[in-house]
XYZ file of C-alpha atoms in Angstrom:
753
model
C -1.577 89.043 11.990
C -0.182 92.375 14.028
C 3.305 92.720 15.038
C 4.341 90.928 18.290
C 3.975 93.178 21.291
C 7.101 94.046 23.215
C 6.188 92.632 26.407
C 6.702 89.195 24.815
C 10.421 90.022 24.983
C 9.966 89.816 28.811
C 9.777 86.399 29.080
C 12.004 83.549 28.887
C 12.020 80.870 26.120
C 9.364 78.495 27.830
C 7.217 81.186 28.943
C 7.108 82.546 25.514
C 6.087 79.280 24.139
C 3.081 79.077 26.427
C 1.980 82.765 25.508
C 2.408 82.089 21.735
C 0.521 78.913 21.879
C -2.560 79.295 19.521
C -5.494 76.972 19.341
C -5.557 73.493 20.952
C -5.296 72.303 24.598
C -2.570 73.527 26.619
C -1.106 72.119 29.669
C 1.547 74.821 31.637
C 3.176 72.965 34.374
C 4.197 75.907 36.547
C 7.045 74.900 39.169
C 6.952 77.143 42.198
C 8.291 80.700 41.502
C 8.414 80.224 37.854
C 6.244 83.086 36.848
C 2.818 81.519 35.994
C 0.787 84.482 36.998
C 2.786 86.564 34.181
C 2.575 83.874 31.637
C -1.260 83.397 32.258
C -1.722 87.467 32.029
C 0.658 87.593 29.069
C -1.326 84.928 27.284
C -4.585 86.493 27.558
C -2.971 89.961 26.481
C -1.202 88.350 23.477
C -4.252 86.537 22.257
C -6.043 89.832 22.496
C -3.178 91.849 20.838
C -2.838 89.288 18.096
C -6.686 89.527 17.259
C -6.994 85.697 17.994
C -9.894 86.326 20.322
C -11.725 89.226 21.558
C -11.809 90.290 25.522
C -15.185 88.770 25.859
C -14.416 85.419 24.113
C -11.640 84.918 27.126
C -12.906 82.993 29.911
C -10.317 82.782 32.806
C -11.167 81.164 36.064
C -9.373 81.470 39.208
C -9.684 80.642 42.774
C -9.725 83.782 44.718
C -11.073 87.183 43.851
C -7.793 88.683 44.892
C -5.972 86.452 42.129
C -8.616 87.531 39.594
C -8.318 91.178 40.407
C -4.469 91.289 40.290
C -4.527 89.456 36.811
C -6.984 91.909 35.278
C -5.045 94.826 36.626
C -1.801 93.368 35.015
C -3.698 92.681 31.825
C -5.043 96.285 31.615
C -1.511 97.699 32.088
C -0.763 95.578 29.008
C -3.562 96.394 26.524
C -5.671 99.216 28.269
C -9.487 99.464 28.908
C -10.155 96.278 26.791
C -9.241 94.055 29.801
C -12.757 95.397 31.525
C -14.446 92.977 28.930
C -12.866 90.068 29.810
C -14.892 87.018 31.497
C -12.562 86.905 34.381
C -13.258 85.722 38.045
C -13.737 82.944 40.525
C -15.703 79.787 39.243
C -18.536 80.571 41.746
C -18.773 84.126 40.601
C -18.334 83.734 36.995
C -20.873 80.671 36.894
C -23.291 82.661 38.801
C -23.276 85.349 36.533
C -24.268 82.545 33.630
C -26.718 81.598 35.922
C -28.592 84.826 36.255
C -29.134 84.739 32.408
C -30.110 81.168 32.197
C -31.927 80.574 35.760
C -35.439 80.308 34.178
C -34.510 77.143 32.105
C -33.952 75.085 35.090
C -36.748 76.230 37.497
C -35.356 79.701 39.047
C -35.669 83.280 38.385
C -33.009 85.651 37.838
C -33.296 87.165 41.146
C -32.387 83.986 42.955
C -30.767 84.226 46.363
C -27.312 82.621 47.484
C -27.088 80.840 50.671
C -23.810 80.767 52.351
C -22.963 77.909 54.609
C -24.407 79.284 57.669
C -27.729 79.926 55.519
C -27.306 76.484 54.376
C -26.998 75.115 58.047
C -29.886 77.102 59.017
C -32.552 75.608 56.481
C -31.045 72.149 57.172
C -31.921 72.871 60.964
C -35.255 73.694 60.057
C -36.034 70.806 57.954
C -34.745 68.836 60.660
C -36.981 70.123 63.243
C -39.963 69.861 60.859
C -39.479 66.006 60.324
C -39.003 65.212 64.071
C -35.658 65.224 64.489
C -33.503 66.993 67.250
C -30.838 69.224 65.609
C -29.217 68.896 68.941
C -28.685 65.233 68.137
C -28.437 65.250 64.509
C -25.749 68.075 63.827
C -26.748 70.311 60.896
C -23.231 71.096 60.000
C -22.520 67.309 59.859
C -25.170 66.949 57.364
C -24.337 69.952 55.494
C -20.871 68.866 54.981
C -22.200 65.402 53.835
C -24.793 67.003 51.163
C -21.832 69.397 50.119
C -19.453 66.385 49.547
C -22.239 64.899 47.472
C -23.066 67.724 45.517
C -19.140 68.296 44.242
C -19.261 64.570 43.407
C -22.402 65.197 41.432
C -24.048 62.769 43.504
C -27.781 63.679 43.555
C -30.329 62.723 46.118
C -31.911 59.864 44.353
C -28.325 58.383 43.480
C -27.366 59.074 47.152
C -30.524 57.415 48.568
C -29.868 54.138 46.228
C -26.246 53.907 46.493
C -24.820 55.378 49.835
C -26.930 54.536 52.518
C -25.144 52.333 54.836
C -26.195 53.426 58.359
C -28.608 55.543 60.224
C -26.963 58.515 59.830
C -26.714 57.996 55.962
C -30.494 57.298 55.842
C -31.122 60.559 57.527
C -28.913 62.520 55.175
C -30.549 60.983 51.922
C -33.813 62.072 53.303
C -32.797 65.499 54.593
C -30.864 65.999 51.391
C -33.695 65.196 48.884
C -36.011 67.779 50.963
C -33.180 70.314 51.101
C -32.927 70.421 47.512
C -36.674 70.867 47.094
C -36.799 73.642 49.883
C -34.079 75.679 47.810
C -35.785 75.473 44.485
C -38.936 76.705 46.469
C -37.133 79.541 48.212
C -35.474 80.362 44.709
C -32.151 80.008 46.250
C -28.896 78.078 45.683
C -25.966 77.317 47.808
C -22.386 78.022 46.752
C -22.318 74.130 45.515
C -25.000 75.058 43.117
C -23.389 77.330 41.552
C -21.124 74.953 40.174
C -23.392 71.991 39.900
C -26.522 73.812 38.259
C -24.644 74.977 35.210
C -24.070 71.221 34.792
C -27.554 70.585 34.936
C -28.333 73.608 32.593
C -26.230 72.599 29.898
C -27.241 68.748 30.062
C -30.663 69.688 29.565
C -30.217 72.458 27.203
C -27.751 71.484 24.554
C -28.500 74.825 22.488
C -27.341 76.867 25.699
C -24.322 74.825 26.277
C -23.551 75.485 22.333
C -23.947 79.108 23.028
C -21.100 79.454 25.851
C -19.131 77.153 24.023
C -19.130 79.693 20.913
C -18.851 82.530 23.476
C -15.734 81.353 25.352
C -13.501 80.328 22.339
C -10.575 80.527 24.995
C -10.684 79.345 28.386
C -8.009 79.649 30.892
C -7.730 78.001 34.526
C -5.492 78.996 36.935
C -4.221 76.385 39.921
C -5.685 73.600 37.880
C -4.519 70.853 40.476
C -7.065 72.447 42.826
C -9.909 71.753 40.955
C -12.781 69.267 42.024
C -14.845 67.150 39.983
C -17.612 69.539 39.592
C -15.181 72.058 38.266
C -13.527 69.740 36.010
C -17.027 68.601 34.713
C -18.464 71.991 33.873
C -15.285 73.348 32.243
C -14.656 70.146 30.099
C -18.260 70.542 28.721
C -17.418 74.220 27.937
C -14.349 73.474 26.198
C -15.439 70.261 24.536
C -16.227 72.099 21.343
C -13.115 73.915 20.404
C -10.861 72.437 22.935
C -8.968 75.788 23.307
C -8.302 74.915 26.983
C -5.107 76.418 28.814
C -4.599 74.964 32.410
C -1.944 76.212 34.548
C -1.016 74.541 37.440
C 1.726 72.356 39.620
C 0.962 68.888 40.704
C 3.622 69.148 43.154
C 1.643 71.708 45.064
C -1.783 69.813 45.178
C -2.384 70.102 48.674
C -6.484 70.537 49.057
C -7.747 66.960 48.840
C -9.527 67.663 51.950
C -11.379 70.208 50.335
C -12.504 67.748 47.340
C -9.519 68.845 44.950
C -8.602 66.042 42.832
C -4.986 65.725 41.543
C -6.014 63.511 38.708
C -7.479 66.415 37.104
C -4.165 67.636 36.242
C -2.228 64.165 35.865
C -4.708 63.083 33.395
C -5.113 66.164 31.275
C -3.121 64.851 28.269
C -5.442 61.372 28.495
C -8.310 63.821 28.578
C -7.032 65.782 25.427
C -4.742 63.783 23.170
C -3.487 66.708 21.296
C -2.473 68.590 24.341
C 0.573 70.301 24.373
C 2.710 70.366 27.748
C 5.081 73.019 28.493
C 6.981 73.146 31.570
C 8.003 76.061 33.489
C 11.199 75.075 35.275
C 13.192 78.199 35.709
C 12.326 79.468 39.507
C 13.137 83.351 39.920
C 12.407 83.139 43.743
C 14.845 80.930 45.684
C 18.601 80.068 45.991
C 19.714 76.862 44.306
C 20.281 75.377 47.593
C 16.531 75.858 48.388
C 15.487 74.506 45.255
C 17.525 71.289 45.440
C 15.887 70.509 48.643
C 12.629 70.819 47.272
C 13.466 68.858 44.164
C 14.870 66.114 45.995
C 11.680 65.673 48.401
C 9.147 65.899 45.601
C 11.125 62.989 43.595
C 9.985 60.476 46.350
C 6.579 60.908 45.175
C 5.398 58.322 42.468
C 2.443 60.122 40.996
C 3.775 63.318 39.337
C 4.328 65.274 36.149
C 7.833 65.675 35.061
C 10.107 68.586 35.532
C 12.835 69.808 37.580
C 13.245 73.474 38.862
C 16.244 75.421 38.242
C 17.635 78.775 38.838
C 20.101 81.427 37.875
C 20.019 82.865 41.453
C 22.982 81.954 44.002
C 23.812 78.952 45.523
C 22.956 80.681 48.874
C 23.402 79.413 52.595
C 23.081 75.486 52.992
C 19.506 74.890 55.111
C 20.078 74.461 58.597
C 18.468 71.911 61.080
C 17.445 72.786 64.488
C 17.416 69.985 66.763
C 15.095 70.973 69.778
C 14.599 69.588 73.264
C 10.796 70.569 73.063
C 8.199 73.048 71.599
C 9.518 75.818 74.057
C 13.128 75.111 73.127
C 11.975 75.165 69.577
C 10.296 78.785 69.807
C 13.093 80.297 72.087
C 15.616 79.255 69.449
C 13.605 80.375 66.400
C 13.056 83.485 67.955
C 16.781 84.155 68.940
C 17.635 83.214 65.215
C 15.185 85.726 64.025
C 16.493 88.848 66.280
C 20.144 87.610 65.323
C 19.449 87.782 61.563
C 17.468 91.019 62.053
C 20.424 92.448 63.735
C 23.292 90.984 61.612
C 21.790 90.884 58.046
C 19.341 93.921 58.490
C 15.971 91.981 57.706
C 12.820 93.406 59.123
C 10.246 91.364 60.980
C 7.939 90.847 57.999
C 10.798 89.278 55.984
C 10.497 86.258 58.257
C 7.658 83.483 58.240
C 7.259 80.799 60.702
C 5.013 77.571 58.967
C 3.729 74.821 60.692
C 1.363 71.812 59.963
C -1.599 72.848 62.344
C -2.705 75.936 63.908
C -2.602 74.833 67.325
C 1.219 75.296 67.152
C 1.220 78.740 67.106
C 0.340 79.243 70.876
C 3.903 78.658 72.177
C 5.626 80.974 69.602
C 2.981 83.672 70.265
C 3.827 83.460 73.886
C 7.601 83.184 73.392
C 7.444 86.180 70.999
C 5.469 88.405 73.408
C 7.844 87.766 76.051
C 10.743 88.569 73.712
C 8.986 91.695 72.295
C 8.843 90.240 68.677
C 6.043 91.548 66.620
C 3.860 89.144 64.878
C 0.774 88.477 62.810
C -1.299 85.162 62.577
C -2.606 84.573 58.928
C -5.394 82.233 58.407
C -6.341 81.826 61.865
C -7.245 83.641 65.281
C -4.919 84.322 68.092
C -4.820 80.948 70.045
C -6.594 82.271 72.856
C -9.325 84.032 70.885
C -10.370 80.973 69.357
C -13.805 79.794 69.774
C -13.133 76.590 71.573
C -10.196 77.948 73.780
C -12.531 80.692 74.976
C -15.228 77.972 75.910
C -12.892 75.913 77.933
C -11.573 79.042 79.742
C -15.314 80.413 80.460
C -15.608 76.808 82.036
C -12.811 77.158 84.030
C -13.586 80.654 85.151
C -16.806 79.494 86.809
C -14.724 77.321 88.823
C -13.315 80.186 90.802
C -15.778 82.826 89.702
C -19.251 81.267 89.178
C -21.103 84.998 89.449
C -19.909 85.804 85.988
C -22.699 85.884 83.905
C -21.101 86.478 80.754
C -18.869 83.247 80.907
C -21.862 81.314 82.122
C -23.864 82.147 79.385
C -21.464 81.258 77.222
C -21.077 77.683 78.089
C -24.369 76.668 79.922
C -25.756 75.144 76.750
C -22.149 74.665 74.935
C -21.965 71.741 74.011
C -26.113 71.444 73.910
C -27.584 69.921 77.179
C -31.230 70.594 76.696
C -31.424 74.137 78.136
C -33.540 75.871 75.599
C -33.303 79.701 74.722
C -36.819 80.055 76.129
C -35.832 78.338 79.798
C -32.561 80.391 79.579
C -34.361 83.676 78.868
C -36.906 82.967 81.646
C -33.829 82.453 84.287
C -31.988 85.611 82.999
C -35.297 87.451 83.221
C -35.600 85.905 87.030
C -32.062 87.009 87.922
C -32.532 90.511 86.705
C -35.662 90.717 88.340
C -34.670 89.706 91.755
C -31.003 91.405 91.227
C -29.062 88.062 91.867
C -26.590 86.735 89.607
C -27.684 83.929 87.067
C -25.657 81.406 89.096
C -27.732 81.926 92.174
C -31.080 81.473 90.021
C -29.214 78.277 88.692
C -28.414 77.137 92.300
C -32.150 77.460 93.361
C -33.826 76.401 89.607
C -36.811 74.483 91.124
C -38.024 77.708 92.531
C -38.274 79.238 88.844
C -41.097 78.151 86.693
C -38.962 76.245 83.630
C -39.452 73.417 81.451
C -38.848 70.063 83.486
C -36.075 68.679 81.455
C -34.219 71.984 81.663
C -34.539 72.146 84.969
C -32.903 68.666 85.557
C -30.164 69.659 83.076
C -29.487 73.011 85.126
C -29.140 70.748 88.186
C -26.875 68.518 86.519
C -24.864 71.362 85.416
C -24.827 72.963 88.578
C -23.575 69.855 90.380
C -20.738 69.451 88.091
C -19.323 72.617 88.550
C -19.627 72.517 92.354
C -18.034 68.893 92.109
C -14.976 70.387 90.138
C -14.783 73.366 92.617
C -14.697 71.114 95.376
C -11.795 68.939 93.646
C -9.626 72.016 93.074
C -10.135 72.904 97.039
C -8.896 69.524 97.726
C -5.817 69.821 95.892
C -6.380 68.139 92.754
C -4.198 69.297 89.861
C -5.155 71.865 87.291
C -4.603 69.701 84.371
C -6.645 66.529 85.930
C -9.764 68.856 86.907
C -9.245 70.321 83.475
C -9.431 66.725 81.606
C -12.667 66.005 84.176
C -14.228 69.182 83.098
C -14.149 68.113 79.537
C -15.100 65.048 79.682
C -18.060 65.464 82.126
C -19.369 68.445 80.133
C -19.284 66.536 76.823
C -17.238 68.876 75.025
C -14.387 66.627 73.785
C -17.089 64.186 72.912
C -19.208 66.404 70.777
C -16.143 67.297 68.651
C -14.794 63.619 68.411
C -18.537 62.568 67.421
C -18.786 65.356 64.812
C -15.716 63.948 63.133
C -15.027 66.805 60.773
C -11.757 68.373 59.842
C -12.845 71.493 61.721
C -14.039 69.697 64.691
C -10.421 67.796 64.908
C -8.619 70.870 64.796
C -10.592 72.419 67.635
C -9.893 68.973 69.575
C -6.378 69.593 68.750
C -6.313 73.163 70.137
C -7.972 71.812 73.325
C -5.293 69.414 73.750
C -2.814 72.141 73.409
C -4.471 74.161 75.918
C -4.162 71.092 78.315
C -0.578 71.128 77.452
C -0.254 75.020 78.445
C -1.869 74.210 81.738
C 0.104 71.329 82.593
C 3.339 73.229 81.697
C 2.247 76.111 83.920
C 1.787 73.992 86.774
C 4.802 72.244 86.719
C 6.862 75.214 86.358
C 5.189 77.583 88.826
C 5.560 77.099 92.711
C 1.989 77.396 94.168
C 0.069 77.006 90.742
C -3.477 78.116 91.061
C -6.261 78.027 88.396
C -6.755 82.156 89.231
C -3.172 82.788 88.595
C -3.313 80.866 85.200
C -6.199 82.733 84.357
C -4.671 85.947 85.138
C -1.703 85.189 82.989
C -3.910 84.211 80.008
C -6.057 87.354 80.399
C -2.712 89.615 80.385
C -1.896 87.880 77.138
C -5.287 88.299 75.426
C -5.835 91.865 76.785
C -2.610 92.831 74.974
C -2.937 90.934 71.590
C -3.413 93.914 69.468
C -2.109 93.615 66.089
C -1.000 96.876 64.111
C -1.232 96.026 60.375
C 1.321 98.927 59.592
C 3.832 97.380 61.750
C 6.445 95.007 60.396
C 5.730 91.556 62.023
C 6.985 88.213 61.549
C 4.274 85.912 59.803
C 2.883 83.068 61.194
C 0.804 80.447 59.325
C -0.199 77.074 58.391
C 1.502 75.645 55.398
C -1.826 75.402 53.629
C -2.456 79.314 54.273
C 1.224 80.052 53.039
C 0.436 78.869 49.355
C 1.216 81.592 46.884
C 3.275 83.678 49.328
C 6.892 84.057 49.708
C 9.605 85.183 52.178
C 13.288 85.782 52.426
C 13.650 83.569 55.494
C 11.405 80.749 56.493
C 11.299 78.514 59.330
C 9.393 74.960 58.876
C 8.567 73.929 62.343
C 7.184 70.628 64.250
C 8.933 68.176 61.604
C 8.178 65.231 63.685
C 6.502 61.970 62.694
C 2.726 62.153 63.351
C 2.907 66.173 63.069
C 4.341 66.647 59.779
C 3.389 64.198 58.031
C 0.350 64.494 60.303
C -0.636 61.223 62.039
C 1.774 59.205 60.113
C 2.649 56.593 62.449
C 0.638 53.206 61.875
C -2.065 55.289 60.047
C -2.501 53.634 56.763
C -5.129 56.579 55.779
C -2.648 59.309 55.786
C -1.730 60.414 52.321
C 1.762 60.517 52.635
C 2.171 61.694 49.017
C 0.182 65.009 49.557
C 1.799 65.442 53.060
C 5.109 65.506 51.299
C 3.651 67.559 48.730
C 2.802 70.318 51.579
C 6.374 69.845 52.582
C 7.624 71.108 49.274
C 4.915 73.869 49.242
C 6.673 75.022 52.513
C 10.165 74.762 51.357
C 9.325 76.734 47.984
C 8.154 79.551 50.116
C 11.870 80.572 51.022
C 13.662 83.022 48.971
C 17.136 83.381 50.739
C 17.270 81.375 53.850
C 15.651 78.173 55.184
C 15.475 76.519 58.606
C 13.892 73.209 59.370
C 12.924 72.415 63.262
C 12.220 69.468 65.262
C 11.673 68.298 68.803
C 12.800 65.282 70.709
C 9.962 65.640 72.994
C 6.507 67.693 72.845
C 3.925 67.965 75.390
C 0.434 65.871 74.247
C -2.424 65.134 76.455
C -1.077 67.132 79.237
C 2.255 64.916 79.365
C 5.524 65.136 77.579
C 6.008 62.648 75.029
C 9.100 61.696 73.098
C 8.979 62.287 69.422
C 10.521 60.920 66.188
C 11.819 63.399 63.804
C 9.948 63.362 60.340
C 11.053 61.176 57.554
C 11.220 64.096 55.216
C 14.544 65.046 56.821
C 15.896 61.760 55.990
C 14.624 62.318 52.217
C 16.016 65.837 51.718
C 19.627 66.009 49.760
C 22.253 65.916 52.450
C 24.331 68.257 50.115
C 22.137 71.306 51.157
C 21.341 70.297 54.813
C 23.489 70.842 58.003
C 23.158 70.868 61.493
C 23.678 74.220 63.592
C 27.300 73.321 63.818
C 27.815 72.952 60.177
C 28.211 68.957 60.057
C 26.102 66.763 58.070
C 23.147 65.314 59.524
C 22.792 61.394 60.095
C 20.104 60.240 57.581
C 18.324 56.857 57.208
C 16.489 57.057 53.957
C 14.935 53.336 54.708
C 13.574 54.108 57.921
C 9.956 53.587 56.836
C 10.386 51.614 53.708
C 10.809 48.255 55.491
C 14.301 47.678 54.665
C 17.002 47.027 57.246
C 18.326 50.392 58.680
C 21.526 52.040 57.333
C 21.973 54.089 60.180
C 20.410 52.764 63.667
C 20.875 55.943 65.426
C 17.829 57.298 63.209
C 15.832 53.990 62.847
C 12.711 52.446 64.531
C 13.066 48.946 65.583
C 10.145 46.856 64.680
C 9.342 44.084 67.210
C 8.029 40.943 65.445
C 5.657 39.105 67.439
C 5.843 35.183 67.347
C 2.260 33.948 67.378
C 3.390 30.253 68.670
C 5.267 31.771 71.656
C 3.240 32.313 75.013
C 2.599 35.837 75.522
C 3.764 35.497 79.223
C 5.450 33.017 81.268
C 5.243 33.722 85.069
C 8.495 31.663 85.748
C 10.264 33.741 83.269
C 10.755 37.666 83.556
C 12.067 38.310 80.134
C 8.560 37.659 78.737
C 7.465 40.828 80.407
C 7.697 44.122 77.941
C 11.211 45.030 77.974
C 12.021 48.912 78.341
C 15.954 48.814 78.425
C 17.499 49.625 75.181
C 21.034 50.650 74.423
C 19.726 53.549 72.105
C 16.213 54.847 73.139
C 15.241 55.254 69.586
C 15.224 51.467 69.452
C 12.409 51.764 71.979
C 9.235 50.071 69.971
C 6.814 51.030 72.867
C 5.942 54.513 71.578
C 2.592 56.307 71.126
C 0.721 54.700 67.907
C 2.379 51.299 68.550
C 0.135 48.318 68.116
C 0.588 46.073 70.883
C -1.008 42.619 72.151
C -1.611 41.740 75.791
C -2.132 38.229 77.356
C -5.069 39.390 79.181
C -6.738 42.525 77.419
C -6.152 41.488 73.825
C -5.021 43.973 71.186
C -4.611 47.404 71.496
C -3.055 50.580 70.578
C -0.375 52.824 72.801
C -2.340 56.095 73.124
C 0.022 58.137 75.502
C 2.991 57.616 77.499
C 4.683 59.312 80.589
C 7.625 59.094 83.113
C 11.059 57.418 82.246
C 13.100 54.069 83.014
C 11.462 52.020 85.670
C 8.553 54.441 86.071
C 7.393 54.548 82.706
C 3.541 54.201 82.257
C 1.760 53.825 78.999
C -1.914 54.438 78.243
C -3.294 51.583 75.956
C -6.836 51.535 74.412
C -7.842 47.876 73.993
C -10.674 47.059 71.211
C -12.217 44.857 73.882
C -11.501 46.411 77.104
C -11.114 49.899 76.597
C -8.619 52.260 78.131
C -6.102 51.037 80.667
C -3.047 52.581 82.195
C 0.134 50.183 82.784
C 3.503 50.201 84.177
C 5.761 49.410 81.142
C 8.122 47.492 83.037
C 5.615 45.129 84.264
C 3.093 44.976 81.237
C 2.704 41.751 79.708
C 2.354 42.827 76.287
C 4.272 42.818 72.885
C 4.335 45.207 70.045
C 2.983 43.591 67.012
C 3.478 46.020 64.093
């Protein structure tokens, strides 16, 4: 065997162990900032240098083309031109290449088309029409998502139809799924999911082909193994089953993509799948200070399901983490901006040394507005500028019509958004009439009976015109902007369509629209004689100047999900409140708290030198100011490395969500137990009314999300709250009676859990 290459000495002891590992399964548990990319590239280069494998006998799978390109370049620097012979790329690109060679064995030819998501939706839309379903009622995107989920779980159409039909939508999905698969084959096409499941089909039906690729890929490497789904796990397991020279690199503590189908059990159960597997933890962190690492470690230790490792570093202790306790989200944005400007001046940081990480995209709006006002350049990663997002532009187009219905561009944008039965042909006819007569489209719509259009479309146009005119009149009569906006969203069906879709994307869009309502409410409350015209003018100024120069240093703003794999000298993690981070946590048993905690761990470990945690005591929601409870994660982080802005320790209550007695009443939530034997309300005893006076406001149990019972309306859940003291109001959604607005001081209800 050749002498070991010099580059082996660039590694620490654990990294060298991983690189030198010969045959047999290997699990590299690579903590954040521990140099996993270096280990993976050095291991591949080492196998080739030591003649343990030829380049074309190594398969390396990544999750992004960027990662694959970076690794190949690094390997090329170590071993030269031989690196070009590697089988390296994303799962989809590598298995697409294999299928080009083998497609005829499963009924395709090598020139098959690859459908992206939009192609798939269009194919499903056509199938719906052919089978007498209305794509406006049965959304193609909903069926596409359901079919994609089924494919990635290796559930074929027949199995889906036999085992997973429990509703009308399930039945329609099963029918369309079966036809869709047949249609793809007829069209000699595969979608993105097929690029993972068709190789499994190929290998199952042709064992000789499987063995051919098992012999070809004597060594298999997989990066970010914690992000693999069931199909990816299955196909790589099949390829590795002969020689078991499978090396996977990942960190269970950074498994944050379950919503995409990632299965953390793939990495947790690796040693069960491969009994002879060697596990090597990479625990030395080269990125962060000791204080930041201690914070991350103290958080992740609260998870029950994890691989054993403890990160450490030779870096300095560094500054303690500062907790910003803000009044509301605008106070939060202002103070973060002030810290950035101060650190930039005192310590010489550039703007691109700073990152602001948040749980959901809509949180960027207030920061964008604040940074523009203060002259701080920024860039959004993984998302559009808030006011450039489709759903926001749609709502602003609706609002524009209330003051300028002659605006054909905005009218065309939303006249059939969401669908209201005004087809493309009818729209074309109406627009042609407008052009021929020299009138605006709105004038044609107001007199639609004079146009020769399909009768149902004519009726829909009349309803649309009535809605716009009614809302215009309400504005003229002095109704508030936020109330008119809420009614518009309700009557137009826009919010309803997002709720019915019930996908992660539609829920994000809904949250963005709610954030727009917050902006309108804030504008109205803080501007004398606020008008819709003045609000839209302010927004137009923001969007007109929203030009990002990639060459200009800028503060980075992104969700924590988008930040994975990146690092910054200074990081602000904002919005650390219950129901926001962890998202939807209060009284929601469906929330995966362990994954939310892993997400917080990822956020912490993006920081190199300085880290800030930030939370608000109140935040605008549904156009109203609501009190917030700080995140449980601030109670879990090590108190040794966290300080307030004054340098004092923060008050923590580690039992706040454990059901145990609070050790710090100032930070705990009071749980009110309901005595089922006691009458709900006694007209002679006012004490049986809802109590709203508390020595400590944090003890008030009637918060948004609380489950209550009323002596008339029954069981319900508080969905919003406004006002203070005797004027406190709550909106409760009751299971049997719907939505009710109640004065809290007189409401005959109690919290039941």
